[in-house]
Coordinates of C-alpha atoms and ligand atoms in Angstrom, one line a residue:
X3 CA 21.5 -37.7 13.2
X4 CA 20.0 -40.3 10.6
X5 CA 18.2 -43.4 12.1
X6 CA 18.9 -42.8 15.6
X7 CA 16.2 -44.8 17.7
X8 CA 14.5 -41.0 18.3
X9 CA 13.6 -40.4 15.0
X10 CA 10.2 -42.1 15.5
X11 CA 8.7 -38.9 17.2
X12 CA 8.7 -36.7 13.6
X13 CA 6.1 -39.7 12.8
X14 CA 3.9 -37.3 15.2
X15 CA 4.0 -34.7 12.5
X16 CA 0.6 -34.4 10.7
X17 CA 1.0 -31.8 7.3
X18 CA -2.6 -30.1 6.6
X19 CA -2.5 -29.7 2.9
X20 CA -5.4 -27.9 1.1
X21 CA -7.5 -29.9 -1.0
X22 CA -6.3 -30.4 -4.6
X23 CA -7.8 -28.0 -7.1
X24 CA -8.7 -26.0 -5.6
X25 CA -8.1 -22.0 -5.5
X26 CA -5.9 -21.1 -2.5
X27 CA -6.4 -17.5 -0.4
X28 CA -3.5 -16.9 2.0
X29 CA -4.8 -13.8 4.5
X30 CA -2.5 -11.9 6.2
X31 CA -3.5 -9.4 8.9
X32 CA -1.1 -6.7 11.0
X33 CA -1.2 -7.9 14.5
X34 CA -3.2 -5.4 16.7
X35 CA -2.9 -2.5 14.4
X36 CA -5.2 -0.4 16.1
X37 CA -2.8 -0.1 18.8
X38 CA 0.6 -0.2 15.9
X39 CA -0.8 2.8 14.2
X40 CA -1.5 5.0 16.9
X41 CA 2.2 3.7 18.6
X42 CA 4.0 4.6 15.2
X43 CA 1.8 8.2 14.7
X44 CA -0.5 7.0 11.5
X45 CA -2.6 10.0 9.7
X46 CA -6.1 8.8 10.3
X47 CA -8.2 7.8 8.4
X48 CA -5.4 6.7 6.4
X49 CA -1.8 7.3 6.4
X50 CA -0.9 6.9 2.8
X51 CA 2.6 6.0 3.8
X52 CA 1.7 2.9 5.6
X53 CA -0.4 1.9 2.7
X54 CA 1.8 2.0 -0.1
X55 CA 4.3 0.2 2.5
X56 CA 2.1 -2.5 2.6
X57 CA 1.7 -2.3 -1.4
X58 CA 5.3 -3.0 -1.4
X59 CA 5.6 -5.8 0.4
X60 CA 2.4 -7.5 -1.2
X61 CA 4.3 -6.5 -4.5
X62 CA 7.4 -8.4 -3.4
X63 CA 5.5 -10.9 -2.4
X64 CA 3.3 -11.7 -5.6
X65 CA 6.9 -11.0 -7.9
X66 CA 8.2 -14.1 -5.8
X67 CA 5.8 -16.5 -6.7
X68 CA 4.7 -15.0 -9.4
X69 CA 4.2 -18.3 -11.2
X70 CA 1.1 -19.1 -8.7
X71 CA -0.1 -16.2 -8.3
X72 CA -3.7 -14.7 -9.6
X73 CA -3.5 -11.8 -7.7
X74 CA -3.7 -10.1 -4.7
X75 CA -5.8 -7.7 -2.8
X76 CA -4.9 -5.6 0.0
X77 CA -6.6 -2.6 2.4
X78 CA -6.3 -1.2 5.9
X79 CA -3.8 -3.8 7.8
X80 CA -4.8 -6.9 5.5
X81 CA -3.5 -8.3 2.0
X82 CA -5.0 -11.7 0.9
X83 CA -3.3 -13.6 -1.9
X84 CA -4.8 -15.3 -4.7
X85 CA -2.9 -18.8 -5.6
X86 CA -3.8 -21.0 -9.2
X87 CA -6.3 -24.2 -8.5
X88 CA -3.1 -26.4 -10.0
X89 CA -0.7 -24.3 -7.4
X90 CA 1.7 -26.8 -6.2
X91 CA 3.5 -24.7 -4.1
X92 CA 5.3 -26.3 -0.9
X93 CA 3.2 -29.6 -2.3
X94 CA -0.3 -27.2 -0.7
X95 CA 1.0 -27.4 2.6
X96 CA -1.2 -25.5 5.1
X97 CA 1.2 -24.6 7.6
X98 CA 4.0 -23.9 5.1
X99 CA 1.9 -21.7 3.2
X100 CA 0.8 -19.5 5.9
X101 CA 4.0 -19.3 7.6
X102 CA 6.2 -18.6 4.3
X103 CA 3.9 -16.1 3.0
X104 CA 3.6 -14.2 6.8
X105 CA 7.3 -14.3 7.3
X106 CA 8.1 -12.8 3.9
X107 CA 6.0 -10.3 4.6
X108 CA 6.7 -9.7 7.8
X109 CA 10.5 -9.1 7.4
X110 CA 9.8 -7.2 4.2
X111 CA 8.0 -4.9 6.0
X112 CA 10.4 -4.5 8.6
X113 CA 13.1 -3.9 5.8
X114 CA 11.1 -1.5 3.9
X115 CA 9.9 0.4 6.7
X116 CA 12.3 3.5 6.9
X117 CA 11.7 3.9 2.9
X118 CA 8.4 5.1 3.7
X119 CA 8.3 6.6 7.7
X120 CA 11.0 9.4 8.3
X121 CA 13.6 8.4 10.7
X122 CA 11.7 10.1 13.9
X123 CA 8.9 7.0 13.1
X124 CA 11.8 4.3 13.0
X125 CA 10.8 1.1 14.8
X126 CA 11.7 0.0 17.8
X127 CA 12.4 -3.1 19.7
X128 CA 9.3 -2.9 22.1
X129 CA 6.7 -2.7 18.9
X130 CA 7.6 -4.4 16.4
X131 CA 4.9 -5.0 13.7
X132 CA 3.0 -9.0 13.7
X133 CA 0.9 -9.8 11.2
X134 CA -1.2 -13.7 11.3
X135 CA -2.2 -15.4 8.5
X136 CA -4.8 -18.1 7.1
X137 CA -5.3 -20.2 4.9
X138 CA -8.1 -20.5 3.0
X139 CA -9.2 -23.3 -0.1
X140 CA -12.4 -22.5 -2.3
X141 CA -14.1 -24.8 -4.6
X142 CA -14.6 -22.5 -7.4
X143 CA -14.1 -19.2 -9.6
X144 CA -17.5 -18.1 -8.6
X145 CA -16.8 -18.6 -4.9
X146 CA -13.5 -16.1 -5.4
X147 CA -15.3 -14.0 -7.0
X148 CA -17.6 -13.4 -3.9
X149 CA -14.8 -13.9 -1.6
X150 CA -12.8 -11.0 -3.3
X151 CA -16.5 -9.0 -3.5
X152 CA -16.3 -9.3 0.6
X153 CA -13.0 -7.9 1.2
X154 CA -13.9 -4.8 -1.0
X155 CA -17.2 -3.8 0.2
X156 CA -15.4 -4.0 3.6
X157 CA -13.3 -1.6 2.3
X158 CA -16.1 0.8 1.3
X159 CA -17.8 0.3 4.3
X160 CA -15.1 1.0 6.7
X161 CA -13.5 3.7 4.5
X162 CA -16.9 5.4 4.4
X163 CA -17.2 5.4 8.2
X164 CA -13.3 6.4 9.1
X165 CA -13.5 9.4 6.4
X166 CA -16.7 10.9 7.9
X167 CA -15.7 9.9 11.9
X168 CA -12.4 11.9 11.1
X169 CA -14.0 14.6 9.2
X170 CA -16.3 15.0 12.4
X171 CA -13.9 15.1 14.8
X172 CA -10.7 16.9 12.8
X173 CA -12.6 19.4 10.5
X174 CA -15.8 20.0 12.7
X175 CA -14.3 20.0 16.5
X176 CA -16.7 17.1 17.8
X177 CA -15.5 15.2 20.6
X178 CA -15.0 10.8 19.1
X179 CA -18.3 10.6 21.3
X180 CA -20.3 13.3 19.3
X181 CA -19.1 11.7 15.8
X182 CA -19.8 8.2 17.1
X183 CA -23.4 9.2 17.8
X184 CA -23.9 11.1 14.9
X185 CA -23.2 8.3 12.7
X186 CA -24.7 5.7 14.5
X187 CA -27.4 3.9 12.3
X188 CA -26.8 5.3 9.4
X189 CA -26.6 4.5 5.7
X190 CA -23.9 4.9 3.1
X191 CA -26.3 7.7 1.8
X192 CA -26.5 9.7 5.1
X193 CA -22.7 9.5 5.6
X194 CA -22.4 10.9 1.7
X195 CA -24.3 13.8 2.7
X196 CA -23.1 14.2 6.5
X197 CA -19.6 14.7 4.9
X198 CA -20.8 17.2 1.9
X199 CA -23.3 19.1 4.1
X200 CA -21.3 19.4 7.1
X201 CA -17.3 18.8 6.5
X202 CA -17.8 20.5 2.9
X203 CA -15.9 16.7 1.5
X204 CA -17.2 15.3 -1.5
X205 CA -16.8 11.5 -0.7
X206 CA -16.2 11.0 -4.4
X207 CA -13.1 12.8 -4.7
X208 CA -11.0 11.2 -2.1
X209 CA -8.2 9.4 -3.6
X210 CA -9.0 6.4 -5.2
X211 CA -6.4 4.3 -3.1
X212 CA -8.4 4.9 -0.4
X213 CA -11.7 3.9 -1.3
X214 CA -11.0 1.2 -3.8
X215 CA -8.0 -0.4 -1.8
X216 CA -5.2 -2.2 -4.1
X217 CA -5.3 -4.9 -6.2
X218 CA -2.0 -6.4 -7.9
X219 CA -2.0 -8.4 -10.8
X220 CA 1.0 -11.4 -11.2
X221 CA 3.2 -8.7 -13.4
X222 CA 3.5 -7.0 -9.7
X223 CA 1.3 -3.9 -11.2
X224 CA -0.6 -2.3 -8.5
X225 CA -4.4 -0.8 -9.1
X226 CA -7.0 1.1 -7.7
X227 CA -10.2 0.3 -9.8
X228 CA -13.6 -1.3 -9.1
X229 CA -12.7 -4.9 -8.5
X230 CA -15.7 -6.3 -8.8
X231 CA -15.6 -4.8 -12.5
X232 CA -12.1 -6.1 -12.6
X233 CA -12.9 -9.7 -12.0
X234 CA -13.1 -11.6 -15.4
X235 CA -10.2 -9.8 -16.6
X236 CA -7.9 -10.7 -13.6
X237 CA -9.5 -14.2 -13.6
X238 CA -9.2 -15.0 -17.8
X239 CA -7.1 -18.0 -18.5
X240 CA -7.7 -19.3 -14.4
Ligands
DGT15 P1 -6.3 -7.7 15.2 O1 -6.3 -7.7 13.7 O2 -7.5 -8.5 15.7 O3 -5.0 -8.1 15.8 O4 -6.6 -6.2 15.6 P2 -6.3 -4.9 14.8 O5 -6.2 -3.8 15.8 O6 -5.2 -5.0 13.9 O7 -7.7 -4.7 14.0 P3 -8.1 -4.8 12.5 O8 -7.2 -5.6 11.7 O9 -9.6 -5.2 12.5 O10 -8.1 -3.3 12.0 C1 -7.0 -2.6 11.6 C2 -6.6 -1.5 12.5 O11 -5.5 -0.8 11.9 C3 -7.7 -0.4 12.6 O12 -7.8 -0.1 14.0 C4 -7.2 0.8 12.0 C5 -5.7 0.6 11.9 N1 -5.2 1.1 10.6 C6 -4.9 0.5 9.5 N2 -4.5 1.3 8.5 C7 -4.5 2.5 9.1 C8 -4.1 3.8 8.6 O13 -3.7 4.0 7.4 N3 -4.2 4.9 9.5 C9 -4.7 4.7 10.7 N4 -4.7 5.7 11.6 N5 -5.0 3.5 11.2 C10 -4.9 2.4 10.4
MG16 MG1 -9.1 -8.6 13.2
MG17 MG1 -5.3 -6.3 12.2
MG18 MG1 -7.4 -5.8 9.6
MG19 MG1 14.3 -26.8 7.4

């Protein structure tokens, strides 16, 4: 097909490619999982089944490109990834980026699906998972810092609020209405002691996975620790 007098349209293609030195956060999110996870039977809060799924692929992931990777963080339906300022992946190209990375992980959690969910959870045609992706550039160390901050306190927050909605409704009979109400305006504080003084859960012994989310270093090792703490360790030498 070389040189015929068509070729002129790929001159139409424009490549986005993320500034140069810059860090590089690929996003990816499951497609309406509120909808997935009640389809495919998900334990609620959280269904530890689906999250160490998603642990895989992100592990799979990170082991791929393990040569650009910083790390990566990953909780609920999303896992961002964490790329070197001198990445020159796919020469920074935004739409390669985000549709590499969301196809890999897309198909790897198709594949890896029936390793976790017992065959009467097997996917079917009509609802198969999505997942979308971004991709974001940020100046400097201090700004991933922040940016990695933000995903975890989301993680506390909504963890805090799904373990004491649940505990409401599945330990103390209240109708989703009842536990919506009772938590409505209030602080991390009054959930701590909604949970202790009414569900009998100590918030501080739920599994770590849970309330810390996962974070996966370039060796593929997965980790449920403080990340803010974790920072200048993950980040030395980058
Ligand atoms: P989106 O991302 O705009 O397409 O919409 P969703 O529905 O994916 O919303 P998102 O990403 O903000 O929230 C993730 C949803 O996935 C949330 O409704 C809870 C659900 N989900 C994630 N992990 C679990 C789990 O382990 N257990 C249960 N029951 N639900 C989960
Ligand atoms: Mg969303
Ligand atoms: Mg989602
Ligand atoms: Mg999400
Ligand atoms: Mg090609």
């Amino acid at each position: 097909m070389a040189n015929s007098r068509f070729e002129y349209v790929k001159k139409f293609e424009t490549h986005m490619t993320v500034l140069p030195e810059t860090y590089i956060v690929i996003r990816i999110d499951g497609k309406n999982f509120h909808e997935f996870s009640n389809i495919y039977k998900f334990d609620k809060p959280n269904d530890i089944r689906a999250i160490n799924l998603m642990n895989a692929c992100a592990k799979n992931l990170v082991l791929k490109y393990k040569s650009e990777m910083i790390c990566a963080y990953g909780e609920s339906d999303e896992y961002s990834f964490i790329l070197r300022k001198d990445s020159q992946l796919y020469n920074r190209r935004a739409d390669k980026l985000t549709s590499i990375f969301v196809s890999f992980f897309t198909s790897q959690y198709v594949f890896l699906w029936n390793k976790f969910f017992p065959i009467e959870n097997s996917l079917n045609l009509k609802n198969l998972p999505m997942f979308d992706s971004r991709c974001v550039n940020y100046p400097n160390l201090d700004i991933i810092k922040d940016y990695l901050t933000w995903r975890f306190v989301d993680t506390h927050i909504n963890n805090l609020y799904n373990t004491s909605f649940w505990a409401l409704v599945l330990k103390c009979g209240m109708t989703t209405r009842e536990a919506e109400q009772k938590l409505n305006g209030t602080f991390s504080k009054d959930k701590n002691e909604i949970l202790f003084s009414q569900c009998n859960i100590n918030y501080n012994d739920e599994p770590e996975i849970f309330k810390k989310g996962s974070l996966i270093n370039k060796k593929g090792e997965i980790m449920h620790v403080d990340v803010v703490n974790q920072i200048n360790e993950i980040f030395q030498g980058f």
